[in-house]
């Protein structure tokens, strides 16, 4: 199942932050993770762009089902898997992919839920997204309001024609795992988290300097910390100073008769 963390009742957060001069802007994103929980409402992960841009990607549990919400400049786009209840304490695997405004969501190797821009078929959606990106650039110019009143990033491109979908997730600044910052903390186990080439839980376990750990959090395989003496302040997690380059391929799952799905780093 890969590197696994237990998120406790008190809520916890794992944050990976890109340096300001190295924030990626992506046309495609890939996300995979495994988890087990009894919660019916929680945020598992949220990726956010730099302040003022408003692009984001969020994976959550709502009413016992997995859902994804993202916005790359035009409107909030939602996908849900209502056919698979995941708040049963069993291990579940989620995969999400985005290509421009197109997206897919899959839970436990079940049906693939797909989303394409209005008016586009699955065959024409990808070429259309590429044409749109070339013709418009990355985003709308500053001062042009997006749906919901959010300001658009400053670029030299024009706003898209009505009904057209922007495709670039601009200037990704941070990945936050655990939902404590959103007021919907996750409680349970998270395993083998992969996002765009980063094994985030493995980096956390290694003490990567770009990763910060907060709250009620424990790495599986480590003994629980001893109780602190009265009046003592808990020490922060140890952070190593070695930066490790990580090159990965997307995690795969194998579902066998009589076994739960598994996720490997």
mmCIF file of C-alpha atoms in Angstrom:
data_model
loop_
_atom_site.group_PDB
_atom_site.id
_atom_site.type_symbol
_atom_site.label_atom_id
_atom_site.label_comp_id
_atom_site.label_asym_id
_atom_site.label_seq_id
_atom_site.Cartn_x
_atom_site.Cartn_y
_atom_site.Cartn_z
ATOM 1 C CA UNK A 1 0.000 0.000 0.000
ATOM 2 C CA UNK A 2 3.014 2.323 0.049
ATOM 3 C CA UNK A 3 3.764 4.919 2.708
ATOM 4 C CA UNK A 4 0.801 5.215 5.085
ATOM 5 C CA UNK A 5 -0.146 7.886 7.610
ATOM 6 C CA UNK A 6 -2.875 7.744 10.245
ATOM 7 C CA UNK A 7 -4.828 10.992 10.635
ATOM 8 C CA UNK A 8 -6.222 11.124 14.159
ATOM 9 C CA UNK A 9 -9.330 12.559 15.782
ATOM 10 C CA UNK A 10 -7.679 15.899 16.461
ATOM 11 C CA UNK A 11 -7.214 16.608 12.747
ATOM 12 C CA UNK A 12 -3.936 16.841 10.857
ATOM 13 C CA UNK A 13 -2.361 18.426 7.803
ATOM 14 C CA UNK A 14 0.527 17.540 5.494
ATOM 15 C CA UNK A 15 1.574 20.473 3.287
ATOM 16 C CA UNK A 16 3.928 20.352 0.317
ATOM 17 C CA UNK A 17 4.951 23.816 -0.920
ATOM 18 C CA UNK A 18 6.646 24.755 -4.193
ATOM 19 C CA UNK A 19 9.201 27.612 -4.133
ATOM 20 C CA UNK A 20 7.814 30.860 -5.638
ATOM 21 C CA UNK A 21 10.203 30.619 -8.596
ATOM 22 C CA UNK A 22 9.387 26.955 -9.323
ATOM 23 C CA UNK A 23 5.584 26.766 -9.279
ATOM 24 C CA UNK A 24 4.289 24.514 -12.071
ATOM 25 C CA UNK A 25 1.468 25.480 -14.430
ATOM 26 C CA UNK A 26 -0.087 22.326 -15.840
ATOM 27 C CA UNK A 27 -2.395 21.372 -18.671
ATOM 28 C CA UNK A 28 -2.754 17.835 -17.275
ATOM 29 C CA UNK A 29 -2.808 16.437 -13.725
ATOM 30 C CA UNK A 30 -2.732 12.899 -12.301
ATOM 31 C CA UNK A 31 -3.720 11.918 -8.783
ATOM 32 C CA UNK A 32 -3.928 8.520 -7.070
ATOM 33 C CA UNK A 33 -4.246 7.439 -3.442
ATOM 34 C CA UNK A 34 -5.650 4.777 -1.152
ATOM 35 C CA UNK A 35 -7.564 5.384 2.075
ATOM 36 C CA UNK A 36 -9.807 3.876 4.719
ATOM 37 C CA UNK A 37 -12.214 5.812 6.925
ATOM 38 C CA UNK A 38 -15.633 5.789 8.565
ATOM 39 C CA UNK A 39 -16.201 9.480 7.852
ATOM 40 C CA UNK A 40 -18.979 10.633 5.543
ATOM 41 C CA UNK A 41 -17.623 14.151 5.032
ATOM 42 C CA UNK A 42 -13.965 15.208 4.788
ATOM 43 C CA UNK A 43 -11.403 16.814 2.498
ATOM 44 C CA UNK A 44 -8.615 14.407 1.592
ATOM 45 C CA UNK A 45 -6.479 16.693 -0.561
ATOM 46 C CA UNK A 46 -6.511 20.189 -2.039
ATOM 47 C CA UNK A 47 -4.069 21.752 -4.518
ATOM 48 C CA UNK A 48 -4.142 25.556 -4.761
ATOM 49 C CA UNK A 49 -2.569 28.107 -7.070
ATOM 50 C CA UNK A 50 -0.663 31.201 -5.980
ATOM 51 C CA UNK A 51 -2.608 33.862 -4.076
ATOM 52 C CA UNK A 52 -5.038 35.818 -6.233
ATOM 53 C CA UNK A 53 -5.295 33.289 -9.081
ATOM 54 C CA UNK A 54 -8.064 31.070 -7.717
ATOM 55 C CA UNK A 55 -7.272 27.823 -9.573
ATOM 56 C CA UNK A 56 -7.654 24.696 -7.413
ATOM 57 C CA UNK A 57 -8.219 20.937 -7.326
ATOM 58 C CA UNK A 58 -9.939 19.222 -4.393
ATOM 59 C CA UNK A 59 -10.569 15.551 -3.593
ATOM 60 C CA UNK A 60 -13.169 14.990 -0.871
ATOM 61 C CA UNK A 61 -15.770 12.705 0.653
ATOM 62 C CA UNK A 62 -19.342 14.026 0.725
ATOM 63 C CA UNK A 63 -22.281 11.996 2.052
ATOM 64 C CA UNK A 64 -20.101 8.897 2.041
ATOM 65 C CA UNK A 65 -19.061 9.183 -1.627
ATOM 66 C CA UNK A 66 -15.866 10.335 -3.337
ATOM 67 C CA UNK A 67 -15.981 13.592 -5.277
ATOM 68 C CA UNK A 68 -13.589 15.932 -7.067
ATOM 69 C CA UNK A 69 -14.022 19.677 -7.543
ATOM 70 C CA UNK A 70 -11.664 21.758 -9.680
ATOM 71 C CA UNK A 71 -11.449 25.125 -11.399
ATOM 72 C CA UNK A 72 -8.807 26.139 -13.940
ATOM 73 C CA UNK A 73 -10.224 29.568 -14.681
ATOM 74 C CA UNK A 74 -13.749 29.225 -16.048
ATOM 75 C CA UNK A 75 -16.074 27.593 -13.515
ATOM 76 C CA UNK A 76 -16.126 24.989 -10.752
ATOM 77 C CA UNK A 77 -16.298 21.507 -12.283
ATOM 78 C CA UNK A 78 -17.482 18.526 -10.202
ATOM 79 C CA UNK A 79 -17.249 14.759 -10.610
ATOM 80 C CA UNK A 80 -18.747 12.240 -8.165
ATOM 81 C CA UNK A 81 -18.864 8.478 -7.726
ATOM 82 C CA UNK A 82 -22.200 7.907 -6.024
ATOM 83 C CA UNK A 83 -22.209 4.197 -6.810
ATOM 84 C CA UNK A 84 -19.384 3.347 -4.396
ATOM 85 C CA UNK A 85 -19.821 3.989 -0.665
ATOM 86 C CA UNK A 86 -16.389 4.589 0.871
ATOM 87 C CA UNK A 87 -17.181 5.341 4.533
ATOM 88 C CA UNK A 88 -17.186 1.659 5.503
ATOM 89 C CA UNK A 89 -13.712 1.398 7.031
ATOM 90 C CA UNK A 90 -12.416 -0.707 4.132
ATOM 91 C CA UNK A 91 -9.466 0.223 1.910
ATOM 92 C CA UNK A 92 -10.395 2.120 -1.275
ATOM 93 C CA UNK A 93 -8.324 3.375 -4.200
ATOM 94 C CA UNK A 94 -9.104 6.587 -6.099
ATOM 95 C CA UNK A 95 -7.661 7.722 -9.425
ATOM 96 C CA UNK A 96 -8.259 11.123 -11.004
ATOM 97 C CA UNK A 97 -6.892 12.571 -14.236
ATOM 98 C CA UNK A 98 -7.356 15.972 -15.842
ATOM 99 C CA UNK A 99 -6.469 17.064 -19.360
ATOM 100 C CA UNK A 100 -7.483 20.678 -19.918
ATOM 101 C CA UNK A 101 -11.164 20.869 -19.056
ATOM 102 C CA UNK A 102 -11.620 17.107 -19.446
ATOM 103 C CA UNK A 103 -11.432 14.853 -16.395
ATOM 104 C CA UNK A 104 -11.902 11.251 -15.267
ATOM 105 C CA UNK A 105 -12.584 9.763 -11.823
ATOM 106 C CA UNK A 106 -12.403 6.089 -10.842
ATOM 107 C CA UNK A 107 -12.898 4.341 -7.491
ATOM 108 C CA UNK A 108 -11.676 0.786 -6.819
ATOM 109 C CA UNK A 109 -11.333 -0.065 -10.501
ATOM 110 C CA UNK A 110 -15.046 0.570 -11.055
ATOM 111 C CA UNK A 111 -16.735 2.557 -13.838
ATOM 112 C CA UNK A 112 -14.717 5.459 -15.233
ATOM 113 C CA UNK A 113 -16.607 8.725 -14.763
ATOM 114 C CA UNK A 114 -15.712 11.205 -17.509
ATOM 115 C CA UNK A 115 -16.289 14.925 -17.911
ATOM 116 C CA UNK A 116 -15.916 16.822 -21.200
ATOM 117 C CA UNK A 117 -16.596 20.503 -21.989
ATOM 118 C CA UNK A 118 -20.190 21.202 -23.108
ATOM 119 C CA UNK A 119 -20.704 20.420 -26.777
ATOM 120 C CA UNK A 120 -17.574 18.288 -27.127
ATOM 121 C CA UNK A 121 -17.510 14.533 -27.613
ATOM 122 C CA UNK A 122 -14.822 12.292 -26.190
ATOM 123 C CA UNK A 123 -13.125 12.141 -29.611
ATOM 124 C CA UNK A 124 -12.936 15.879 -30.167
ATOM 125 C CA UNK A 125 -12.441 17.155 -26.598
ATOM 126 C CA UNK A 126 -8.659 16.817 -26.406
ATOM 127 C CA UNK A 127 -7.855 18.459 -29.784
ATOM 128 C CA UNK A 128 -10.285 21.268 -28.993
ATOM 129 C CA UNK A 129 -8.653 21.849 -25.600
ATOM 130 C CA UNK A 130 -5.244 22.100 -27.263
ATOM 131 C CA UNK A 131 -6.548 24.571 -29.883
ATOM 132 C CA UNK A 132 -8.175 26.681 -27.179
ATOM 133 C CA UNK A 133 -4.986 26.776 -25.116
ATOM 134 C CA UNK A 134 -2.876 27.908 -28.068
ATOM 135 C CA UNK A 135 -5.346 30.604 -29.101
ATOM 136 C CA UNK A 136 -5.933 32.076 -25.624
ATOM 137 C CA UNK A 137 -2.774 31.498 -23.627
ATOM 138 C CA UNK A 138 -2.909 30.440 -19.996
ATOM 139 C CA UNK A 139 -5.570 32.626 -18.422
ATOM 140 C CA UNK A 140 -7.722 35.742 -18.513
ATOM 141 C CA UNK A 141 -6.147 39.183 -17.965
ATOM 142 C CA UNK A 142 -6.258 40.800 -14.540
ATOM 143 C CA UNK A 143 -9.433 42.725 -13.911
ATOM 144 C CA UNK A 144 -11.694 40.387 -15.919
ATOM 145 C CA UNK A 145 -13.951 38.694 -13.398
ATOM 146 C CA UNK A 146 -14.390 34.943 -13.387
ATOM 147 C CA UNK A 147 -17.653 33.266 -12.424
ATOM 148 C CA UNK A 148 -18.044 33.742 -8.701
ATOM 149 C CA UNK A 149 -16.341 37.131 -8.741
ATOM 150 C CA UNK A 150 -12.757 35.877 -8.454
ATOM 151 C CA UNK A 151 -10.057 37.972 -10.152
ATOM 152 C CA UNK A 152 -8.237 36.423 -13.082
ATOM 153 C CA UNK A 153 -4.454 36.220 -13.329
ATOM 154 C CA UNK A 154 -2.526 38.836 -15.270
ATOM 155 C CA UNK A 155 -1.583 37.653 -18.769
ATOM 156 C CA UNK A 156 -1.746 39.188 -22.203
ATOM 157 C CA UNK A 157 -4.532 36.916 -23.436
ATOM 158 C CA UNK A 158 -8.191 37.770 -23.938
ATOM 159 C CA UNK A 159 -11.035 36.198 -21.960
ATOM 160 C CA UNK A 160 -12.493 33.084 -23.570
ATOM 161 C CA UNK A 161 -15.652 33.281 -25.664
ATOM 162 C CA UNK A 162 -18.821 32.261 -23.787
ATOM 163 C CA UNK A 163 -19.009 28.505 -23.329
ATOM 164 C CA UNK A 164 -15.294 27.937 -23.891
ATOM 165 C CA UNK A 165 -13.187 26.178 -21.255
ATOM 166 C CA UNK A 166 -9.798 27.372 -20.002
ATOM 167 C CA UNK A 167 -7.283 24.544 -19.672
ATOM 168 C CA UNK A 168 -4.245 25.599 -17.587
ATOM 169 C CA UNK A 169 -3.929 25.114 -13.810
ATOM 170 C CA UNK A 170 -1.823 28.220 -13.180
ATOM 171 C CA UNK A 171 1.119 28.495 -10.788
ATOM 172 C CA UNK A 172 0.450 25.623 -8.362
ATOM 173 C CA UNK A 173 1.692 26.763 -4.962
ATOM 174 C CA UNK A 174 0.828 24.050 -2.427
ATOM 175 C CA UNK A 175 -0.702 20.609 -1.902
ATOM 176 C CA UNK A 176 -2.489 20.197 1.431
ATOM 177 C CA UNK A 177 -3.460 16.724 2.636
ATOM 178 C CA UNK A 178 -5.863 16.076 5.501
ATOM 179 C CA UNK A 179 -8.503 18.810 5.273
ATOM 180 C CA UNK A 180 -7.808 20.502 8.606
ATOM 181 C CA UNK A 181 -7.252 23.845 6.861
ATOM 182 C CA UNK A 182 -10.713 23.559 5.223
ATOM 183 C CA UNK A 183 -12.629 22.802 8.433
ATOM 184 C CA UNK A 184 -13.384 19.261 7.166
ATOM 185 C CA UNK A 185 -10.540 17.190 8.680
ATOM 186 C CA UNK A 186 -10.009 13.628 7.487
ATOM 187 C CA UNK A 187 -9.791 10.847 10.072
ATOM 188 C CA UNK A 188 -8.419 7.467 9.026
ATOM 189 C CA UNK A 189 -5.538 6.100 6.955
ATOM 190 C CA UNK A 190 -4.053 7.539 3.736
ATOM 191 C CA UNK A 191 -1.643 5.473 1.635
ATOM 192 C CA UNK A 192 0.585 5.764 -1.436
ATOM 193 C CA UNK A 193 -0.412 9.310 -2.390
ATOM 194 C CA UNK A 194 0.808 10.267 -5.872
ATOM 195 C CA UNK A 195 0.360 13.666 -7.527
ATOM 196 C CA UNK A 196 2.067 14.647 -10.788
ATOM 197 C CA UNK A 197 5.242 12.685 -10.121
ATOM 198 C CA UNK A 198 5.412 13.411 -6.384
ATOM 199 C CA UNK A 199 5.011 10.652 -3.793
ATOM 200 C CA UNK A 200 3.865 13.078 -1.143
ATOM 201 C CA UNK A 201 3.528 10.727 1.833
ATOM 202 C CA UNK A 202 6.937 9.198 1.105
ATOM 203 C CA UNK A 203 8.454 12.695 1.009
ATOM 204 C CA UNK A 204 6.784 13.467 4.340
ATOM 205 C CA UNK A 205 8.208 10.289 5.892
ATOM 206 C CA UNK A 206 11.695 11.204 4.629
ATOM 207 C CA UNK A 207 11.504 14.655 6.208
ATOM 208 C CA UNK A 208 11.678 16.533 2.909
ATOM 209 C CA UNK A 209 12.304 20.259 3.552
ATOM 210 C CA UNK A 210 9.320 21.316 1.423
ATOM 211 C CA UNK A 211 6.926 19.245 3.557
ATOM 212 C CA UNK A 212 5.356 20.435 6.813
ATOM 213 C CA UNK A 213 3.481 18.135 9.219
ATOM 214 C CA UNK A 214 0.854 19.438 11.651
ATOM 215 C CA UNK A 215 -1.614 17.988 14.109
ATOM 216 C CA UNK A 216 -2.638 14.464 15.123
ATOM 217 C CA UNK A 217 -0.584 12.479 12.623
ATOM 218 C CA UNK A 218 1.353 9.185 12.784
ATOM 219 C CA UNK A 219 3.415 7.270 10.246
ATOM 220 C CA UNK A 220 2.405 3.597 10.134
ATOM 221 C CA UNK A 221 5.291 1.420 11.298
ATOM 222 C CA UNK A 222 6.493 3.929 13.872
ATOM 223 C CA UNK A 223 5.591 3.501 17.550
ATOM 224 C CA UNK A 224 3.176 6.055 18.987
ATOM 225 C CA UNK A 225 4.971 9.008 20.615
ATOM 226 C CA UNK A 226 5.277 8.853 24.416
ATOM 227 C CA UNK A 227 2.966 11.173 26.355
ATOM 228 C CA UNK A 228 4.480 14.603 26.977
ATOM 229 C CA UNK A 229 5.266 15.603 30.580
ATOM 230 C CA UNK A 230 2.817 18.070 32.144
ATOM 231 C CA UNK A 231 3.429 21.571 30.810
ATOM 232 C CA UNK A 232 5.806 20.415 28.068
ATOM 233 C CA UNK A 233 5.488 21.677 24.500
ATOM 234 C CA UNK A 234 5.580 18.890 21.876
ATOM 235 C CA UNK A 235 8.596 19.114 19.572
ATOM 236 C CA UNK A 236 7.906 19.731 15.869
ATOM 237 C CA UNK A 237 8.475 16.845 13.438
ATOM 238 C CA UNK A 238 12.122 16.378 12.479
ATOM 239 C CA UNK A 239 12.858 17.801 9.049
ATOM 240 C CA UNK A 240 15.818 16.481 7.055
ATOM 241 C CA UNK A 241 17.813 18.887 4.905
ATOM 242 C CA UNK A 242 18.349 16.659 1.906
ATOM 243 C CA UNK A 243 16.279 17.362 -1.205
ATOM 244 C CA UNK A 244 15.518 14.195 -3.112
ATOM 245 C CA UNK A 245 14.474 14.188 -6.749
ATOM 246 C CA UNK A 246 11.538 11.886 -7.256
ATOM 247 C CA UNK A 247 10.676 10.310 -10.579
ATOM 248 C CA UNK A 248 7.648 8.068 -10.482
ATOM 249 C CA UNK A 249 5.082 6.395 -12.601
ATOM 250 C CA UNK A 250 1.431 6.375 -11.719
ATOM 251 C CA UNK A 251 0.455 3.891 -9.027
ATOM 252 C CA UNK A 252 -1.364 0.779 -10.203
ATOM 253 C CA UNK A 253 -4.006 -1.312 -8.512
ATOM 254 C CA UNK A 254 -4.692 -5.014 -8.538
ATOM 255 C CA UNK A 255 -8.030 -6.343 -7.396
ATOM 256 C CA UNK A 256 -8.067 -10.077 -6.688
ATOM 257 C CA UNK A 257 -10.844 -12.360 -5.625
ATOM 258 C CA UNK A 258 -11.305 -12.094 -1.884
ATOM 259 C CA UNK A 259 -8.899 -9.171 -1.462
ATOM 260 C CA UNK A 260 -9.346 -5.437 -1.094
ATOM 261 C CA UNK A 261 -7.824 -3.147 -3.750
ATOM 262 C CA UNK A 262 -4.212 -2.175 -3.122
ATOM 263 C CA UNK A 263 -2.111 0.808 -4.088
ATOM 264 C CA UNK A 264 1.648 0.638 -4.447
ATOM 265 C CA UNK A 265 4.208 3.477 -4.548
#
